[in-house]
Amino acid sequence: MAQDTGVGSRSVERPPVLSAGPLGWLRANLFSTWYNALLTIVILWVLLQIVPPMADWLVLSAQWGEGSQEACRAAGGACWSFIDEKWRFIVFGTFPSDQHWRPTIAILLIIGLLFVSSNRNFWSPWLGLVWVVGMGLVFGILYGGFLGLSFVPNTLWGGLPLTLVLSVVGLAVAFPFAVLLALGRRSDLPFIRAMCVGFIELIRGVPLISILFMASVMFPLFLPTGVTIDKLLRAQIGFILFAAAYQAEVVRGGLQAIPKGQYEAADGLGLSYWQKTSKIILPQALSIVIPPMVNTFISFFKDTSLVIIIGLFDLMSTAKAALTDPAWRGFYREAYIFIGLIYFAFCFFMSRYSQWLETSLNRSRRH
Amino acid sequence: MTAIQTSGDGTTPGPRQLGDEVAIEMIGVHKWFGEFHVLRDINLTVHRGERIVVCGPSGSGKSTLIRCINRLEEHQKGKIIVDGTELTGNLKNIEVVRREVGMVFQHFNLFPHLTVLENCTLAPIWVKKVPKAEAEATAMHYLERVRIPEQAKKYPGQLSGGQQQRVAIARALCMNPKVMLFDEPTSALDPEMVKEVLDTMVSLAETGMTMLVVTHEMGFAKSVADRVIFMDQGEVVEQNEPEEFFSNPRSERTKLFLSQILSH
């Protein structure tokens, strides 16, 4: 079977091995040329200058567990005792301290909702209902006032639950609004198009801080006397408007990437505008814009820290407030590292999830 | 202008009797793209069961002509009546016509995020409100007709161009249209895939479907068409049954076009 061996020997031929082993890898990747070698040495030297003192400050000389601030200052390293003392205030803000189990459950509920939503098997209209019920529970447990739970006004909420509520509700409500704005901006109807362009350009052209100020200071001026709208709700509305304007432009980018032929094929089959939009155009457009959309999500999650200017105490503000305790003044590095890690955990999850979602959507389609 | 009632049929020579029923009627249709006059005074009557091939140089308006029939393009003057429904600004009428008219595009335009089967069942389920199981059975029937039932669960991106175009034909057929429009269905295909799509179209013609086909495939025109229409600069220059059209073209423009297209 001469023919068989011919085919066999062709299929086992592999690319030649040019370098092998750790030494070969080092030579190929770190010391391939003289300037590459020089760069490697310089970077190693810089790392040597930075890493040991950092490790010393963070871990070796750090003061761990309970301890006084005098002990901390004597130790010379990071004062994790400060976090040990203050973490509950930073995470939960001014929520009554005997009731901290309530915001804990609220946080876990929100994280649970996010995990459920991230599973594509659960993507159905029911998910919307799950969210409404879930967020209802979150607000119920935070407000209380029923079943023997004491009522906690939202002026006392703070820290992580506030940050999560502001960003999750803000992004979830803004998203459908943004899709409508993006569709409206491409509408054939001049009035609708003008309204959408006007809204988007107006909101995008103004800093978020000024929108929050407007929501908290100016907006009540337009209300009839005696009518007041809750400060948290006002900030939330400001966020939704701002996020919607930005997301609308991201969605519009996706809509523009859909070839004209897709619209024509849908039209030719007799699909109505909303059938065409919801079944053909949006599924494709939204999967294209996952990376920039997650980019806006991450940036808005962090932008919630701006609510401090209207007197709401989100995670960032509670960390700053914790530093005003005269007994623990000056441990700002520890405080910022602590909340930085919390922010990072959420943002990193979003980023990894978006990467996973992109590959999983593309795998089934093989564009 | 006379509508030709009889014509040769490549497989079974001899005149083919068509009914008097009119499927499409175009009366004095004009269209402009901005200042550019794409369609000039088009008068065309298509009878039920008739197969028409539209040819002509690029930019002659032949694609625009058939795209006006399902209102992918809007005509600005004249009348287009499809199966008794006049195409006007009235959305209801446009919806009615689009249900009756299937279209196959040069670039297939399958929906890449849906499987082959979902591509075929989407419109019947949502536009005609057909139950899902029934729509799937119909889709499988037509996928068998175009000879790719085994690809039903795949996504369009996993198929070859010829297979994609056959799915596009099946997708249009699933709506049970009375008229099928083909807009250069083989122009975007690799040469070895042209035949499989043309074969599918020939077998569709054998079922008595009313077809309007814009194509440069003159072999298809010769063997299947009841009538060949030659367009140039937005006008219908000449129309005749294929044998006459190819052997004895009347106008100079037709002769020039045929000499260019048949010389290679």
XYZ file of C-alpha atoms in Angstrom, chain B residues 3 16 162 197 214:
5
model
C -47.463 40.018 -23.209
C -46.456 26.434 -23.057
C -24.070 27.578 -3.006
C -28.270 26.882 -7.479
C -32.288 38.995 -13.015
